[in-house]
PDB file of C-alpha atoms in Angstrom:
ATOM      1  CA  MET C   1      -4.059 -15.001  15.212  1.00 54.00           C
ATOM      2  CA  ARG C   2      -4.632 -11.318  15.939  1.00 71.00           C
ATOM      3  CA  ASN C   3      -6.688  -9.404  13.410  1.00 87.00           C
ATOM      4  CA  LYS C   4      -4.767  -7.374  10.850  1.00 93.00           C
ATOM      5  CA  GLN C   5      -6.240  -4.065   9.685  1.00 96.00           C
ATOM      6  CA  ILE C   6      -6.039  -3.656   5.905  1.00 97.00           C
ATOM      7  CA  ASN C   7      -6.905  -0.243   4.429  1.00 97.00           C
ATOM      8  CA  LEU C   8      -7.658  -0.379   0.697  1.00 97.00           C
ATOM      9  CA  ILE C   9      -7.695   2.997  -1.063  1.00 97.00           C
ATOM     10  CA  ASP C  10      -8.770   3.260  -4.687  1.00 96.00           C
ATOM     11  CA  VAL C  11      -7.554   6.536  -6.165  1.00 96.00           C
ATOM     12  CA  GLY C  12      -7.662   5.177  -9.730  1.00 94.00           C
ATOM     13  CA  LEU C  13     -11.453   5.596  -9.805  1.00 93.00           C
ATOM     14  CA  GLU C  14     -12.037   3.614 -12.980  1.00 89.00           C
ATOM     15  CA  ALA C  15     -13.550   0.241 -13.881  1.00 86.00           C
ATOM     16  CA  SER C  16     -10.231  -1.630 -14.124  1.00 85.00           C
ATOM     17  CA  PHE C  17      -9.087  -0.330 -10.720  1.00 88.00           C
ATOM     18  CA  ASP C  18     -12.457  -1.221  -9.238  1.00 86.00           C
ATOM     19  CA  ALA C  19     -12.120  -4.754 -10.637  1.00 87.00           C
ATOM     20  CA  SER C  20      -8.630  -5.127  -9.148  1.00 89.00           C
ATOM     21  CA  MET C  21      -9.767  -3.858  -5.759  1.00 91.00           C
ATOM     22  CA  THR C  22     -12.719  -6.255  -5.877  1.00 92.00           C
ATOM     23  CA  PHE C  23     -10.230  -9.057  -6.462  1.00 93.00           C
ATOM     24  CA  VAL C  24      -8.117  -8.008  -3.478  1.00 95.00           C
ATOM     25  CA  GLN C  25     -11.190  -7.815  -1.247  1.00 95.00           C
ATOM     26  CA  SER C  26     -12.202 -11.291  -2.417  1.00 95.00           C
ATOM     27  CA  VAL C  27      -8.754 -12.659  -1.546  1.00 94.00           C
ATOM     28  CA  LEU C  28      -8.989 -11.199   1.959  1.00 94.00           C
ATOM     29  CA  GLN C  29     -12.547 -12.443   2.425  1.00 93.00           C
ATOM     30  CA  ASN C  30     -11.464 -15.932   1.326  1.00 92.00           C
ATOM     31  CA  ILE C  31      -8.658 -15.806   3.902  1.00 91.00           C
ATOM     32  CA  ASN C  32     -11.234 -14.892   6.555  1.00 91.00           C
ATOM     33  CA  ALA C  33     -13.394 -17.833   5.465  1.00 91.00           C
ATOM     34  CA  GLY C  34     -10.689 -20.238   6.568  1.00 76.00           C
ATOM     35  CA  TYR C  35     -11.021 -19.234  10.224  1.00 81.00           C
ATOM     36  CA  ALA C  36     -13.779 -19.509  12.791  1.00 82.00           C
ATOM     37  CA  ASN C  37     -13.396 -15.764  13.411  1.00 85.00           C
ATOM     38  CA  PRO C  38     -12.195 -13.148  10.879  1.00 88.00           C
ATOM     39  CA  VAL C  39      -8.464 -12.437  10.931  1.00 91.00           C
ATOM     40  CA  ALA C  40      -8.586  -9.503   8.490  1.00 93.00           C
ATOM     41  CA  ASP C  41     -10.472  -6.280   9.108  1.00 95.00           C
ATOM     42  CA  ILE C  42     -10.956  -4.528   5.767  1.00 95.00           C
ATOM     43  CA  ASP C  43     -11.676  -0.844   5.162  1.00 96.00           C
ATOM     44  CA  PHE C  44     -12.278   0.083   1.513  1.00 95.00           C
ATOM     45  CA  ILE C  45     -12.162   3.759   0.540  1.00 96.00           C
ATOM     46  CA  ARG C  46     -13.122   4.917  -2.952  1.00 94.00           C
ATOM     47  CA  SER C  47     -13.691   8.648  -2.943  1.00 93.00           C
ATOM     48  CA  ARG C  48     -12.916  11.922  -4.695  1.00 94.00           C
ATOM     49  CA  ASP C  49     -13.105  13.836  -1.423  1.00 94.00           C
ATOM     50  CA  LEU C  50      -9.502  14.765  -0.624  1.00 92.00           C
ATOM     51  CA  ASP C  51     -10.010  15.062   3.132  1.00 92.00           C
ATOM     52  CA  THR C  52     -11.581  11.593   3.246  1.00 94.00           C
ATOM     53  CA  VAL C  53      -8.673  10.103   1.321  1.00 94.00           C
ATOM     54  CA  LEU C  54      -6.015  11.892   3.381  1.00 93.00           C
ATOM     55  CA  SER C  55      -7.673  10.692   6.595  1.00 92.00           C
ATOM     56  CA  ALA C  56      -7.567   7.141   5.237  1.00 94.00           C
ATOM     57  CA  PHE C  57      -3.843   7.510   4.523  1.00 95.00           C
ATOM     58  CA  THR C  58      -3.134   8.427   8.151  1.00 93.00           C
ATOM     59  CA  SER C  59      -5.414   5.866   9.771  1.00 94.00           C
ATOM     60  CA  THR C  60      -3.467   3.232  11.731  1.00 95.00           C
ATOM     61  CA  CYS C  61      -3.326  -0.123   9.953  1.00 96.00           C
ATOM     62  CA  HIS C  62      -1.136  -3.127   9.188  1.00 97.00           C
ATOM     63  CA  VAL C  63      -1.239  -2.581   5.416  1.00 98.00           C
ATOM     64  CA  LEU C  64      -2.033   0.630   3.537  1.00 98.00           C
ATOM     65  CA  HIS C  65      -2.797  -0.556  -0.002  1.00 98.00           C
ATOM     66  CA  VAL C  66      -3.199   2.272  -2.531  1.00 97.00           C
ATOM     67  CA  MET C  67      -4.249   1.533  -6.108  1.00 96.00           C
ATOM     68  CA  ALA C  68      -3.876   4.314  -8.705  1.00 96.00           C
ATOM     69  CA  HIS C  69      -1.819   5.577 -11.590  1.00 95.00           C
ATOM     70  CA  GLY C  70       1.620   6.679 -10.433  1.00 96.00           C
ATOM     71  CA  ASP C  71       3.276   9.874 -11.648  1.00 95.00           C
ATOM     72  CA  ALA C  72       6.445  11.647 -10.554  1.00 93.00           C
ATOM     73  CA  THR C  73       6.762  14.337 -13.224  1.00 91.00           C
ATOM     74  CA  GLU C  74       6.711  17.105 -10.621  1.00 92.00           C
ATOM     75  CA  THR C  75       6.330  15.227  -7.326  1.00 95.00           C
ATOM     76  CA  PRO C  76       5.299  11.621  -6.553  1.00 97.00           C
ATOM     77  CA  THR C  77       1.543  11.608  -7.013  1.00 97.00           C
ATOM     78  CA  PHE C  78      -1.310   9.115  -7.206  1.00 97.00           C
ATOM     79  CA  LEU C  79      -3.680   9.897 -10.083  1.00 96.00           C
ATOM     80  CA  SER C  80      -7.204   8.911 -11.027  1.00 96.00           C
ATOM     81  CA  ASP C  81      -7.686   7.423 -14.483  1.00 94.00           C
ATOM     82  CA  ASP C  82      -9.139  10.685 -15.837  1.00 94.00           C
ATOM     83  CA  ASN C  83      -6.389  12.784 -14.167  1.00 93.00           C
ATOM     84  CA  SER C  84      -9.015  14.876 -12.367  1.00 95.00           C
ATOM     85  CA  PHE C  85      -8.210  13.609  -8.857  1.00 96.00           C
ATOM     86  CA  THR C  86      -4.703  13.545  -7.417  1.00 96.00           C
ATOM     87  CA  VAL C  87      -3.044  12.825  -4.087  1.00 95.00           C
ATOM     88  CA  SER C  88       0.612  13.790  -3.787  1.00 95.00           C
ATOM     89  CA  PHE C  89       2.937  12.847  -0.961  1.00 94.00           C
ATOM     90  CA  GLU C  90       3.912  16.515  -0.823  1.00 92.00           C
ATOM     91  CA  GLU C  91       0.396  17.571   0.186  1.00 91.00           C
ATOM     92  CA  LEU C  92       0.034  14.499   2.389  1.00 93.00           C
ATOM     93  CA  GLY C  93       3.220  15.495   4.224  1.00 91.00           C
ATOM     94  CA  ALA C  94       1.931  19.045   4.693  1.00 90.00           C
ATOM     95  CA  VAL C  95      -1.393  17.843   6.095  1.00 89.00           C
ATOM     96  CA  ALA C  96       0.371  15.308   8.316  1.00 89.00           C
ATOM     97  CA  SER C  97       2.591  18.046   9.707  1.00 88.00           C
ATOM     98  CA  GLN C  98      -0.433  20.238  10.464  1.00 88.00           C
ATOM     99  CA  ARG C  99      -2.245  17.404  12.213  1.00 87.00           C
ATOM    100  CA  GLY C 100       0.846  15.987  13.906  1.00 88.00           C
ATOM    101  CA  ARG C 101       0.094  12.565  12.496  1.00 90.00           C
ATOM    102  CA  GLY C 102       1.563  10.829   9.462  1.00 94.00           C
ATOM    103  CA  ILE C 103       1.257   7.386   7.912  1.00 96.00           C
ATOM    104  CA  SER C 104       1.091   4.791  10.670  1.00 95.00           C
ATOM    105  CA  ALA C 105       1.219   1.401   8.979  1.00 97.00           C
ATOM    106  CA  GLY C 106       3.286  -1.754   8.955  1.00 97.00           C
ATOM    107  CA  ALA C 107       3.413  -1.660   5.165  1.00 98.00           C
ATOM    108  CA  ILE C 108       2.578   0.643   2.289  1.00 98.00           C
ATOM    109  CA  LEU C 109       1.701  -1.129  -0.949  1.00 98.00           C
ATOM    110  CA  ALA C 110       1.854   1.501  -3.712  1.00 97.00           C
ATOM    111  CA  ASP C 111       0.003  -0.438  -6.383  1.00 97.00           C
ATOM    112  CA  GLY C 112       0.686   1.707  -9.454  1.00 95.00           C
ATOM    113  CA  CYS C 113       3.247   2.205 -12.201  1.00 95.00           C
ATOM    114  CA  ARG C 114       6.847   3.039 -11.269  1.00 96.00           C
ATOM    115  CA  THR C 115       6.166   3.826  -7.614  1.00 97.00           C
ATOM    116  CA  GLY C 116       9.363   2.204  -6.360  1.00 96.00           C
ATOM    117  CA  THR C 117      11.878   4.817  -7.507  1.00 96.00           C
ATOM    118  CA  GLY C 118      14.125   6.811  -5.212  1.00 96.00           C
ATOM    119  CA  ALA C 119      11.923   9.893  -5.641  1.00 96.00           C
ATOM    120  CA  TRP C 120       8.890   7.979  -4.369  1.00 97.00           C
ATOM    121  CA  GLN C 121      10.798   6.514  -1.441  1.00 97.00           C
ATOM    122  CA  ARG C 122      12.112   9.922  -0.374  1.00 96.00           C
ATOM    123  CA  ALA C 123       8.628  11.426  -0.603  1.00 96.00           C
ATOM    124  CA  VAL C 124       7.128   8.612   1.450  1.00 96.00           C
ATOM    125  CA  ARG C 125       9.729   9.053   4.204  1.00 96.00           C
ATOM    126  CA  ASP C 126       8.578  12.646   4.751  1.00 95.00           C
ATOM    127  CA  CYS C 127       5.112  11.317   5.684  1.00 95.00           C
ATOM    128  CA  LEU C 128       6.004   8.422   7.979  1.00 96.00           C
ATOM    129  CA  GLN C 129       5.055   8.069  11.611  1.00 93.00           C
ATOM    130  CA  GLY C 130       7.427   5.108  12.079  1.00 94.00           C
ATOM    131  CA  GLU C 131       9.244   2.270  10.334  1.00 96.00           C
ATOM    132  CA  VAL C 132       7.441   0.665   7.392  1.00 98.00           C
ATOM    133  CA  THR C 133       7.927  -1.866   4.644  1.00 98.00           C
ATOM    134  CA  TYR C 134       7.402  -0.019   1.374  1.00 98.00           C
ATOM    135  CA  ILE C 135       6.368  -1.954  -1.715  1.00 98.00           C
ATOM    136  CA  GLY C 136       6.517  -0.098  -5.024  1.00 98.00           C
ATOM    137  CA  THR C 137       7.055  -1.003  -8.653  1.00 97.00           C
ATOM    138  CA  SER C 138       9.995  -0.594 -11.002  1.00 95.00           C
ATOM    139  CA  ALA C 139       7.990  -0.714 -14.240  1.00 94.00           C
ATOM    140  CA  ASN C 140       4.602  -0.095 -15.799  1.00 94.00           C
ATOM    141  CA  ILE C 141       2.167  -2.733 -14.546  1.00 94.00           C
ATOM    142  CA  GLY C 142      -1.287  -3.958 -15.437  1.00 90.00           C
ATOM    143  CA  TRP C 143      -4.112  -5.671 -13.591  1.00 88.00           C
ATOM    144  CA  HIS C 144      -2.555  -9.116 -14.085  1.00 90.00           C
ATOM    145  CA  ASP C 145       0.753  -8.130 -12.468  1.00 95.00           C
ATOM    146  CA  SER C 146      -1.117  -6.602  -9.544  1.00 94.00           C
ATOM    147  CA  THR C 147      -3.444  -9.523  -8.902  1.00 94.00           C
ATOM    148  CA  VAL C 148      -0.697 -12.152  -9.141  1.00 96.00           C
ATOM    149  CA  PHE C 149       1.524 -10.288  -6.682  1.00 97.00           C
ATOM    150  CA  CYS C 150      -1.238  -9.269  -4.264  1.00 97.00           C
ATOM    151  CA  SER C 151      -2.738 -12.752  -3.968  1.00 96.00           C
ATOM    152  CA  ALA C 152       0.709 -14.114  -3.066  1.00 97.00           C
ATOM    153  CA  PHE C 153       1.446 -11.204  -0.711  1.00 97.00           C
ATOM    154  CA  TYR C 154      -1.742 -11.501   1.335  1.00 96.00           C
ATOM    155  CA  GLY C 155      -1.557 -15.285   1.331  1.00 94.00           C
ATOM    156  CA  ALA C 156       1.952 -15.123   2.795  1.00 95.00           C
ATOM    157  CA  LEU C 157       1.078 -12.329   5.222  1.00 95.00           C
ATOM    158  CA  PHE C 158      -1.721 -14.292   6.844  1.00 92.00           C
ATOM    159  CA  ARG C 159      -0.044 -17.691   6.674  1.00 87.00           C
ATOM    160  CA  ASN C 160       2.877 -16.469   8.796  1.00 74.00           C
ATOM    161  CA  ARG C 161       1.783 -15.798  12.375  1.00 68.00           C
ATOM    162  CA  GLY C 162       4.744 -13.463  12.746  1.00 66.00           C
ATOM    163  CA  LYS C 163       5.610 -14.290  16.344  1.00 74.00           C
ATOM    164  CA  GLY C 164       8.305 -11.910  17.554  1.00 83.00           C
ATOM    165  CA  LEU C 165       8.100  -9.794  14.402  1.00 91.00           C
ATOM    166  CA  THR C 166       6.833  -6.243  14.014  1.00 94.00           C
ATOM    167  CA  PRO C 167       4.082  -5.563  11.434  1.00 94.00           C
ATOM    168  CA  ALA C 168       6.734  -4.059   9.140  1.00 96.00           C
ATOM    169  CA  GLN C 169       8.911  -7.176   9.436  1.00 96.00           C
ATOM    170  CA  GLN C 170       5.933  -9.444   8.763  1.00 95.00           C
ATOM    171  CA  ALA C 171       5.093  -7.412   5.661  1.00 97.00           C
ATOM    172  CA  ARG C 172       8.675  -7.503   4.402  1.00 97.00           C
ATOM    173  CA  ASP C 173       8.754 -11.291   4.715  1.00 96.00           C
ATOM    174  CA  ALA C 174       5.403 -11.557   2.892  1.00 97.00           C
ATOM    175  CA  GLY C 175       6.549  -9.142   0.183  1.00 98.00           C
ATOM    176  CA  GLU C 176       9.754 -11.057  -0.486  1.00 98.00           C
ATOM    177  CA  ARG C 177       7.809 -14.332  -0.659  1.00 97.00           C
ATOM    178  CA  ALA C 178       5.339 -12.724  -3.071  1.00 98.00           C
ATOM    179  CA  MET C 179       8.186 -11.535  -5.320  1.00 98.00           C
ATOM    180  CA  SER C 180       9.522 -15.077  -5.499  1.00 98.00           C
ATOM    181  CA  ALA C 181       6.059 -16.511  -6.167  1.00 98.00           C
ATOM    182  CA  TYR C 182       5.449 -13.954  -8.929  1.00 98.00           C
ATOM    183  CA  ALA C 183       8.694 -14.918 -10.687  1.00 98.00           C
ATOM    184  CA  THR C 184       7.817 -18.618 -10.455  1.00 98.00           C
ATOM    185  CA  LEU C 185       4.252 -18.179 -11.711  1.00 96.00           C
ATOM    186  CA  THR C 186       4.973 -15.777 -14.591  1.00 97.00           C
ATOM    187  CA  ASP C 187       8.536 -16.805 -15.494  1.00 97.00           C
ATOM    188  CA  LYS C 188       9.634 -13.169 -15.473  1.00 96.00           C
ATOM    189  CA  ALA C 189      11.182 -10.719 -13.032  1.00 97.00           C
ATOM    190  CA  CYS C 190       8.788  -9.301 -10.465  1.00 98.00           C
ATOM    191  CA  PRO C 191       8.106  -5.560 -11.000  1.00 97.00           C
ATOM    192  CA  PHE C 192       7.269  -5.101  -7.311  1.00 98.00           C
ATOM    193  CA  LYS C 193      10.192  -4.178  -5.060  1.00 98.00           C
ATOM    194  CA  VAL C 194      10.298  -4.401  -1.255  1.00 98.00           C
ATOM    195  CA  VAL C 195      12.331  -2.027   0.946  1.00 98.00           C
ATOM    196  CA  SER C 196      12.384  -0.923   4.574  1.00 98.00           C
ATOM    197  CA  LEU C 197      11.921   2.802   5.173  1.00 98.00           C
ATOM    198  CA  GLY C 198      12.010   5.021   8.228  1.00 97.00           C
ATOM    199  CA  PRO C 199      10.846   8.598   8.814  1.00 96.00           C
ATOM    200  CA  SER C 200      13.026  11.338   7.357  1.00 95.00           C
ATOM    201  CA  ARG C 201      14.554  14.016   9.590  1.00 93.00           C
ATOM    202  CA  ARG C 202      11.748  16.317   8.487  1.00 91.00           C
ATOM    203  CA  ALA C 203       9.102  13.790   9.520  1.00 93.00           C
ATOM    204  CA  ARG C 204      10.742  13.133  12.883  1.00 92.00           C
ATOM    205  CA  LYS C 205      10.694  16.868  13.624  1.00 90.00           C
ATOM    206  CA  SER C 206       7.127  17.545  12.511  1.00 87.00           C
ATOM    207  CA  LEU C 207       5.274  14.381  13.547  1.00 82.00           C
ATOM    208  CA  ALA C 208       4.505  13.104  17.013  1.00 57.00           C
ATOM    209  CA  ALA C 209       6.154   9.845  18.018  1.00 51.00           C
TER     210      ALA C 209
END
């Protein structure tokens, strides 16, 4: 199995987000433990330096997993717990256009409240380098919702070798399996939603292929 690059970005910057990210890292490390050689390469970014965070967003990976509060009052934005650090897709799109490089990932997992709305999806499309599976939420979520879904998602992603599938297709399959597992385990509808997204016309014009 070829290594998958997983970029974990904690924008929440608070103890509960740190605990959830620690859980995700543990899941991935446990997956690695089942193989003679690691199958997951993990980069964890927890910073208040905007340039560092924006660079992490545009670094090529299989899964871009962002954990933060979600807000779309003015424009879809990831927020820290104290509201002092923000990353909006509007500014990400502007920086991507300047650098000629947008989000290059098989999947984006927007692990925050209400990140699966149409406004979020449209904002994401303006920042895309290519086709992605986008996973957002349709409700307010807590640490339990996140950990249940993410453990199922990464378990499915690494169980399926994905022969003949693109990284985005592999992630979509894993996301749909995780939604089903969540519903079975919690006996309630899964708040995470899985969609396929491509670059907007704006992104295609401003970003290199």
